[in-house]
PDB file of C-alpha atoms in Angstrom:
ATOM      1  CA  MET A   1      -0.062   0.047   0.085  1.00 42.00           C
ATOM      2  CA  LYS A   2       1.143   3.379  -0.941  1.00 47.00           C
ATOM      3  CA  ILE A   3       1.947   5.656   1.880  1.00 47.00           C
ATOM      4  CA  ASP A   4       0.238   8.792  -0.333  1.00 62.00           C
ATOM      5  CA  ASP A   5      -3.001   6.330  -0.068  1.00 72.00           C
ATOM      6  CA  LEU A   6      -2.255   5.628   3.810  1.00 74.00           C
ATOM      7  CA  SER A   7      -2.432   9.498   3.857  1.00 82.00           C
ATOM      8  CA  THR A   8      -5.015  10.638   1.824  1.00 88.00           C
ATOM      9  CA  ARG A   9      -7.128   7.822   3.616  1.00 88.00           C
ATOM     10  CA  ASP A  10      -6.265   9.587   7.098  1.00 85.00           C
ATOM     11  CA  ALA A  11      -7.675  13.106   5.701  1.00 89.00           C
ATOM     12  CA  VAL A  12     -10.864  11.278   4.703  1.00 92.00           C
ATOM     13  CA  ALA A  13     -11.710   9.953   8.130  1.00 90.00           C
ATOM     14  CA  ARG A  14     -10.351  12.953   9.937  1.00 86.00           C
ATOM     15  CA  SER A  15     -12.529  15.232   7.706  1.00 88.00           C
ATOM     16  CA  VAL A  16     -15.535  13.080   8.854  1.00 88.00           C
ATOM     17  CA  LEU A  17     -14.482  13.310  12.586  1.00 81.00           C
ATOM     18  CA  GLU A  18     -14.010  17.129  12.475  1.00 77.00           C
ATOM     19  CA  ASN A  19     -16.972  18.125  10.023  1.00 80.00           C
ATOM     20  CA  GLY A  20     -19.589  15.039  10.962  1.00 79.00           C
ATOM     21  CA  PRO A  21     -21.335  12.957   8.692  1.00 84.00           C
ATOM     22  CA  SER A  22     -20.524  13.638   5.057  1.00 89.00           C
ATOM     23  CA  THR A  23     -21.749  12.947   1.634  1.00 93.00           C
ATOM     24  CA  ALA A  24     -19.070  11.470  -0.888  1.00 94.00           C
ATOM     25  CA  VAL A  25     -19.512  14.285  -3.046  1.00 94.00           C
ATOM     26  CA  ILE A  26     -19.013  16.650  -0.119  1.00 94.00           C
ATOM     27  CA  LEU A  27     -15.706  14.723   0.621  1.00 94.00           C
ATOM     28  CA  GLY A  28     -14.138  14.851  -2.437  1.00 94.00           C
ATOM     29  CA  ALA A  29     -14.736  18.627  -2.845  1.00 94.00           C
ATOM     30  CA  ARG A  30     -13.465  18.873   0.389  1.00 92.00           C
ATOM     31  CA  LEU A  31     -10.474  17.192  -0.195  1.00 92.00           C
ATOM     32  CA  ARG A  32      -9.878  17.878  -3.733  1.00 92.00           C
ATOM     33  CA  LEU A  33     -10.310  14.215  -4.370  1.00 93.00           C
ATOM     34  CA  THR A  34     -12.044  12.744  -8.112  1.00 93.00           C
ATOM     35  CA  PRO A  35     -15.101  10.583  -7.490  1.00 93.00           C
ATOM     36  CA  PRO A  36     -13.631   7.223  -8.042  1.00 93.00           C
ATOM     37  CA  GLY A  37     -10.721   8.406  -6.016  1.00 93.00           C
ATOM     38  CA  ILE A  38     -12.992   8.920  -2.723  1.00 94.00           C
ATOM     39  CA  ARG A  39     -15.408   6.311  -3.778  1.00 94.00           C
ATOM     40  CA  ARG A  40     -12.294   3.670  -3.257  1.00 94.00           C
ATOM     41  CA  HIS A  41     -10.931   5.417   0.072  1.00 94.00           C
ATOM     42  CA  LEU A  42     -14.585   5.306   1.478  1.00 95.00           C
ATOM     43  CA  GLU A  43     -14.875   1.528   0.460  1.00 95.00           C
ATOM     44  CA  ILE A  44     -11.844   1.069   2.130  1.00 94.00           C
ATOM     45  CA  LEU A  45     -12.268   2.757   5.389  1.00 94.00           C
ATOM     46  CA  VAL A  46     -15.819   0.830   5.600  1.00 95.00           C
ATOM     47  CA  ALA A  47     -14.316  -2.048   5.240  1.00 94.00           C
ATOM     48  CA  ASP A  48     -11.842  -1.540   7.663  1.00 91.00           C
ATOM     49  CA  GLY A  49     -14.577  -0.677  10.080  1.00 92.00           C
ATOM     50  CA  ILE A  50     -13.306   3.200  10.343  1.00 92.00           C
ATOM     51  CA  LEU A  51     -16.677   4.670   8.916  1.00 94.00           C
ATOM     52  CA  GLU A  52     -20.122   3.687   8.297  1.00 92.00           C
ATOM     53  CA  ALA A  53     -22.768   4.596   5.731  1.00 92.00           C
ATOM     54  CA  ARG A  54     -25.744   5.692   6.582  1.00 87.00           C
ATOM     55  CA  ASP A  55     -29.304   7.034   5.349  1.00 82.00           C
ATOM     56  CA  PRO A  56     -29.097  11.165   5.737  1.00 73.00           C
ATOM     57  CA  HIS A  57     -31.535  12.438   8.643  1.00 57.00           C
ATOM     58  CA  VAL A  58     -35.116  12.987   6.965  1.00 47.00           C
ATOM     59  CA  ALA A  59     -34.913  16.720   7.329  1.00 43.00           C
ATOM     60  CA  LEU A  60     -31.923  16.678   4.727  1.00 43.00           C
ATOM     61  CA  THR A  61     -33.318  14.130   1.919  1.00 47.00           C
ATOM     62  CA  ARG A  62     -35.977  17.064   0.620  1.00 51.00           C
ATOM     63  CA  GLY A  63     -35.839  16.848  -3.821  1.00 52.00           C
ATOM     64  CA  ARG A  64     -36.280  13.741  -5.822  1.00 53.00           C
ATOM     65  CA  GLY A  65     -34.042  10.778  -6.521  1.00 55.00           C
ATOM     66  CA  ARG A  66     -32.179   8.874  -4.003  1.00 62.00           C
ATOM     67  CA  PRO A  67     -30.877  10.507  -1.055  1.00 69.00           C
ATOM     68  CA  SER A  68     -26.987  10.212  -1.139  1.00 81.00           C
ATOM     69  CA  LYS A  69     -25.672   7.974   1.838  1.00 89.00           C
ATOM     70  CA  VAL A  70     -23.627   9.954   4.373  1.00 91.00           C
ATOM     71  CA  PHE A  71     -20.504   8.554   6.188  1.00 93.00           C
ATOM     72  CA  VAL A  72     -20.057   8.700   9.737  1.00 89.00           C
ATOM     73  CA  MET A  73     -17.439   7.678  12.037  1.00 86.00           C
ATOM     74  CA  THR A  74     -17.696   4.458  14.046  1.00 87.00           C
ATOM     75  CA  ASP A  75     -16.656   3.785  17.723  1.00 77.00           C
ATOM     76  CA  ALA A  76     -13.457   2.110  16.016  1.00 81.00           C
ATOM     77  CA  GLY A  77     -12.778   4.791  13.970  1.00 83.00           C
ATOM     78  CA  ARG A  78     -13.308   7.261  16.884  1.00 76.00           C
ATOM     79  CA  GLU A  79     -10.713   5.008  18.696  1.00 72.00           C
ATOM     80  CA  GLN A  80      -7.930   5.047  15.888  1.00 70.00           C
ATOM     81  CA  PHE A  81      -7.950   8.818  16.716  1.00 67.00           C
ATOM     82  CA  GLU A  82      -7.061   8.901  20.495  1.00 53.00           C
ATOM     83  CA  HIS A  83     -10.628   8.262  21.588  1.00 47.00           C
ATOM     84  CA  SER A  84      -9.542   5.628  24.006  1.00 45.00           C
ATOM     85  CA  TYR A  85     -12.309   3.724  26.351  1.00 48.00           C
ATOM     86  CA  ASP A  86     -12.063   4.612  29.739  1.00 64.00           C
ATOM     87  CA  ASP A  87     -13.084   1.232  31.120  1.00 71.00           C
ATOM     88  CA  LEU A  88     -11.460   1.710  34.859  1.00 72.00           C
ATOM     89  CA  ALA A  89     -13.296   5.043  34.800  1.00 82.00           C
ATOM     90  CA  VAL A  90     -16.664   3.318  34.142  1.00 83.00           C
ATOM     91  CA  ALA A  91     -15.940   0.704  36.895  1.00 85.00           C
ATOM     92  CA  ALA A  92     -14.776   3.417  39.480  1.00 88.00           C
ATOM     93  CA  LEU A  93     -18.260   5.475  38.765  1.00 90.00           C
ATOM     94  CA  LYS A  94     -20.659   2.178  39.115  1.00 91.00           C
ATOM     95  CA  PHE A  95     -18.483   0.913  41.987  1.00 91.00           C
ATOM     96  CA  MET A  96     -19.286   4.960  43.299  1.00 90.00           C
ATOM     97  CA  SER A  97     -23.127   4.540  42.399  1.00 90.00           C
ATOM     98  CA  SER A  98     -23.373   1.010  44.423  1.00 92.00           C
ATOM     99  CA  GLN A  99     -21.342   2.326  47.242  1.00 90.00           C
ATOM    100  CA  SER A 100     -22.337   5.601  47.874  1.00 90.00           C
ATOM    101  CA  GLY A 101     -25.643   6.441  45.861  1.00 89.00           C
ATOM    102  CA  GLU A 102     -25.926   7.766  42.493  1.00 90.00           C
ATOM    103  CA  HIS A 103     -26.335  11.601  43.442  1.00 92.00           C
ATOM    104  CA  GLN A 104     -22.233  10.843  43.866  1.00 92.00           C
ATOM    105  CA  VAL A 105     -21.955  10.162  40.184  1.00 92.00           C
ATOM    106  CA  TYR A 106     -23.713  13.116  39.714  1.00 93.00           C
ATOM    107  CA  ALA A 107     -21.750  15.335  42.349  1.00 94.00           C
ATOM    108  CA  PHE A 108     -18.232  14.032  40.603  1.00 93.00           C
ATOM    109  CA  ALA A 109     -20.550  15.126  36.871  1.00 93.00           C
ATOM    110  CA  GLN A 110     -20.919  18.531  38.474  1.00 95.00           C
ATOM    111  CA  SER A 111     -17.257  18.706  39.754  1.00 94.00           C
ATOM    112  CA  ARG A 112     -16.041  17.630  36.193  1.00 93.00           C
ATOM    113  CA  ALA A 113     -18.374  20.178  34.465  1.00 94.00           C
ATOM    114  CA  ASP A 114     -17.333  22.978  36.939  1.00 95.00           C
ATOM    115  CA  ASP A 115     -13.860  22.664  35.689  1.00 93.00           C
ATOM    116  CA  ILE A 116     -14.765  22.742  31.891  1.00 93.00           C
ATOM    117  CA  GLU A 117     -16.536  26.118  33.180  1.00 94.00           C
ATOM    118  CA  ARG A 118     -13.684  27.686  34.815  1.00 94.00           C
ATOM    119  CA  LYS A 119     -11.641  26.751  31.972  1.00 92.00           C
ATOM    120  CA  ALA A 120     -13.846  28.174  29.406  1.00 94.00           C
ATOM    121  CA  THR A 121     -15.003  31.401  30.636  1.00 93.00           C
ATOM    122  CA  VAL A 122     -11.452  32.514  30.915  1.00 91.00           C
ATOM    123  CA  ALA A 123     -11.159  31.378  27.021  1.00 89.00           C
ATOM    124  CA  LEU A 124     -14.432  33.275  26.287  1.00 92.00           C
ATOM    125  CA  ALA A 125     -13.513  36.634  28.042  1.00 91.00           C
ATOM    126  CA  LYS A 126     -10.877  37.170  25.283  1.00 82.00           C
ATOM    127  CA  SER A 127     -13.801  37.122  22.773  1.00 89.00           C
ATOM    128  CA  PRO A 128     -16.689  39.116  21.451  1.00 90.00           C
ATOM    129  CA  ASN A 129     -18.150  36.032  20.126  1.00 92.00           C
ATOM    130  CA  LYS A 130     -19.086  33.445  22.763  1.00 93.00           C
ATOM    131  CA  THR A 131     -20.541  30.815  20.817  1.00 94.00           C
ATOM    132  CA  GLU A 132     -17.380  30.825  18.451  1.00 94.00           C
ATOM    133  CA  ALA A 133     -15.275  31.232  21.393  1.00 94.00           C
ATOM    134  CA  LEU A 134     -17.070  28.117  23.437  1.00 95.00           C
ATOM    135  CA  ALA A 135     -16.462  25.852  20.007  1.00 93.00           C
ATOM    136  CA  THR A 136     -12.992  27.128  19.625  1.00 92.00           C
ATOM    137  CA  PHE A 137     -12.371  26.032  23.603  1.00 92.00           C
ATOM    138  CA  LEU A 138     -14.097  22.451  23.280  1.00 92.00           C
ATOM    139  CA  THR A 139     -11.438  21.606  20.247  1.00 87.00           C
ATOM    140  CA  GLU A 140      -8.910  22.675  22.044  1.00 85.00           C
ATOM    141  CA  GLN A 141      -9.875  20.339  24.772  1.00 85.00           C
ATOM    142  CA  GLY A 142     -10.936  17.511  22.047  1.00 80.00           C
ATOM    143  CA  TYR A 143     -13.990  17.389  20.973  1.00 87.00           C
ATOM    144  CA  ALA A 144     -13.615  19.033  17.067  1.00 85.00           C
ATOM    145  CA  ALA A 145     -16.541  21.769  17.632  1.00 91.00           C
ATOM    146  CA  SER A 146     -17.896  23.688  15.172  1.00 91.00           C
ATOM    147  CA  ILE A 147     -20.955  26.066  15.054  1.00 93.00           C
ATOM    148  CA  GLU A 148     -23.710  26.045  12.320  1.00 92.00           C
ATOM    149  CA  VAL A 149     -25.559  29.134  11.791  1.00 91.00           C
ATOM    150  CA  HIS A 150     -29.941  28.790  11.545  1.00 89.00           C
ATOM    151  CA  ALA A 151     -32.419  31.526  10.990  1.00 86.00           C
ATOM    152  CA  ASN A 152     -33.508  31.195  13.999  1.00 89.00           C
ATOM    153  CA  GLY A 153     -30.032  30.387  16.621  1.00 92.00           C
ATOM    154  CA  GLU A 154     -26.966  28.083  16.278  1.00 95.00           C
ATOM    155  CA  GLN A 155     -26.266  24.635  16.611  1.00 95.00           C
ATOM    156  CA  LEU A 156     -23.107  23.734  18.566  1.00 95.00           C
ATOM    157  CA  CYS A 157     -21.527  20.588  17.045  1.00 93.00           C
ATOM    158  CA  GLN A 158     -19.044  18.282  18.965  1.00 92.00           C
ATOM    159  CA  HIS A 159     -17.602  15.869  16.454  1.00 87.00           C
ATOM    160  CA  HIS A 160     -16.005  13.621  18.908  1.00 83.00           C
ATOM    161  CA  CYS A 161     -16.016  13.063  22.179  1.00 84.00           C
ATOM    162  CA  PRO A 162     -12.994  11.774  24.579  1.00 80.00           C
ATOM    163  CA  ILE A 163     -15.756  10.384  27.197  1.00 84.00           C
ATOM    164  CA  ALA A 164     -18.142   9.236  24.793  1.00 83.00           C
ATOM    165  CA  HIS A 165     -17.826   5.477  26.432  1.00 81.00           C
ATOM    166  CA  VAL A 166     -18.243   6.752  30.112  1.00 88.00           C
ATOM    167  CA  ALA A 167     -21.030   8.959  29.247  1.00 90.00           C
ATOM    168  CA  ALA A 168     -23.035   6.288  27.451  1.00 88.00           C
ATOM    169  CA  GLU A 169     -22.999   4.807  30.998  1.00 89.00           C
ATOM    170  CA  PHE A 170     -23.533   7.605  32.873  1.00 92.00           C
ATOM    171  CA  PRO A 171     -25.995  10.490  31.203  1.00 93.00           C
ATOM    172  CA  GLN A 172     -24.835  12.631  33.473  1.00 94.00           C
ATOM    173  CA  LEU A 173     -21.816  13.721  32.110  1.00 94.00           C
ATOM    174  CA  CYS A 174     -23.519  15.149  29.434  1.00 94.00           C
ATOM    175  CA  GLU A 175     -26.623  17.032  31.516  1.00 95.00           C
ATOM    176  CA  THR A 176     -24.359  19.028  33.547  1.00 95.00           C
ATOM    177  CA  GLU A 177     -21.969  19.682  30.362  1.00 95.00           C
ATOM    178  CA  THR A 178     -25.126  20.922  29.062  1.00 95.00           C
ATOM    179  CA  GLU A 179     -26.165  23.036  31.813  1.00 96.00           C
ATOM    180  CA  ILE A 180     -22.631  24.639  32.061  1.00 95.00           C
ATOM    181  CA  PHE A 181     -22.963  25.605  28.535  1.00 96.00           C
ATOM    182  CA  SER A 182     -26.240  27.383  28.865  1.00 95.00           C
ATOM    183  CA  LYS A 183     -24.651  29.027  32.147  1.00 94.00           C
ATOM    184  CA  ILE A 184     -21.497  30.168  30.135  1.00 93.00           C
ATOM    185  CA  LEU A 185     -23.233  31.667  27.294  1.00 93.00           C
ATOM    186  CA  GLY A 186     -26.295  33.247  29.569  1.00 92.00           C
ATOM    187  CA  THR A 187     -29.242  31.519  27.386  1.00 93.00           C
ATOM    188  CA  HIS A 188     -31.014  28.658  27.502  1.00 93.00           C
ATOM    189  CA  VAL A 189     -29.654  25.581  25.178  1.00 95.00           C
ATOM    190  CA  GLN A 190     -31.049  22.016  24.323  1.00 95.00           C
ATOM    191  CA  ARG A 191     -28.803  19.031  23.647  1.00 94.00           C
ATOM    192  CA  LEU A 192     -30.579  17.603  20.583  1.00 94.00           C
ATOM    193  CA  ALA A 193     -28.461  14.493  20.550  1.00 93.00           C
ATOM    194  CA  THR A 194     -25.141  12.796  21.775  1.00 92.00           C
ATOM    195  CA  ILE A 195     -22.380  10.658  19.895  1.00 88.00           C
ATOM    196  CA  ALA A 196     -22.755   8.456  23.926  1.00 87.00           C
ATOM    197  CA  HIS A 197     -25.965   7.843  22.577  1.00 87.00           C
ATOM    198  CA  GLY A 198     -25.614   6.575  18.857  1.00 85.00           C
ATOM    199  CA  ASP A 199     -26.160   9.795  17.376  1.00 87.00           C
ATOM    200  CA  GLY A 200     -23.037  10.860  14.838  1.00 82.00           C
ATOM    201  CA  VAL A 201     -22.291  14.379  16.158  1.00 89.00           C
ATOM    202  CA  CYS A 202     -23.183  15.790  19.445  1.00 93.00           C
ATOM    203  CA  THR A 203     -25.572  18.747  18.739  1.00 95.00           C
ATOM    204  CA  THR A 204     -26.472  21.242  21.093  1.00 96.00           C
ATOM    205  CA  TYR A 205     -29.008  24.032  20.016  1.00 96.00           C
ATOM    206  CA  ILE A 206     -28.699  27.458  20.798  1.00 95.00           C
ATOM    207  CA  PRO A 207     -31.419  29.881  20.497  1.00 93.00           C
ATOM    208  CA  LYS A 208     -30.924  33.768  19.596  1.00 82.00           C
ATOM    209  CA  THR A 209     -31.212  36.128  21.747  1.00 67.00           C
ATOM    210  CA  VAL A 210     -32.286  39.949  21.839  1.00 41.00           C
ATOM    211  CA  ASN A 211     -30.790  41.816  24.922  1.00 37.00           C
ATOM    212  CA  ASN A 212     -30.105  38.203  26.446  1.00 40.00           C
ATOM    213  CA  LYS A 213     -34.136  37.181  26.423  1.00 44.00           C
ATOM    214  CA  LYS A 214     -34.576  34.393  24.299  1.00 44.00           C
ATOM    215  CA  VAL A 215     -36.375  35.179  20.410  1.00 39.00           C
ATOM    216  CA  THR A 216     -39.634  33.987  20.833  1.00 38.00           C
ATOM    217  CA  THR A 217     -40.364  32.297  16.892  1.00 36.00           C
ATOM    218  CA  THR A 218     -42.286  29.538  16.549  1.00 34.00           C
ATOM    219  CA  ALA A 219     -39.208  27.697  15.797  1.00 35.00           C
ATOM    220  CA  GLY A 220     -37.444  28.740  18.795  1.00 38.00           C
ATOM    221  CA  LYS A 221     -40.358  27.191  20.731  1.00 38.00           C
ATOM    222  CA  ALA A 222     -39.959  23.887  19.096  1.00 37.00           C
ATOM    223  CA  HIS A 223     -36.903  23.573  20.930  1.00 37.00           C
ATOM    224  CA  LYS A 224     -38.386  24.178  24.543  1.00 33.00           C
TER     225      LYS A 224
END
């Protein structure tokens, strides 16, 4: 196998990790690869268990014709990108819950979230755009985060989760993290999807605000 092929394949996989579910056409354009070239790399990545092909979300399948498959990162693929499943942490939290009660697990999750808040607050203080600054901070922490702008708000997308395996067992970690996002940004937010529960991306909806008050549009109400 050529070194160039390995390098290109790594770039394809990393593009999916950092940008979320993507079609072959989008990946080809993003990486400047020919249609036959991107298909060849995707077939190998799927065969190796790094990526998997899924039907796109129903909201994205507009128009005629058969919708293109989207490629998402598998758990095995995340491991290839330094995503280690911390079985010791899971065992420790299970022991804590059985010996001292579930409230201690929540206390641990809250302590972790408080630490995120302390560090993020410093990072956000340097930027006028809090959502973009939060995404940058999370990326630096290993979450490969980005912001998608929509008509009635924004979506914070975390394309990688270093604690997905632990959070799948203990959703308190996701819950407290979401609460901290709301506190940091000074507005209501809603977690729409998580990698820990099988979604391709952790997605948090952030409504538009006017003078620190939530915009009361129909779309905004739908996310309450």
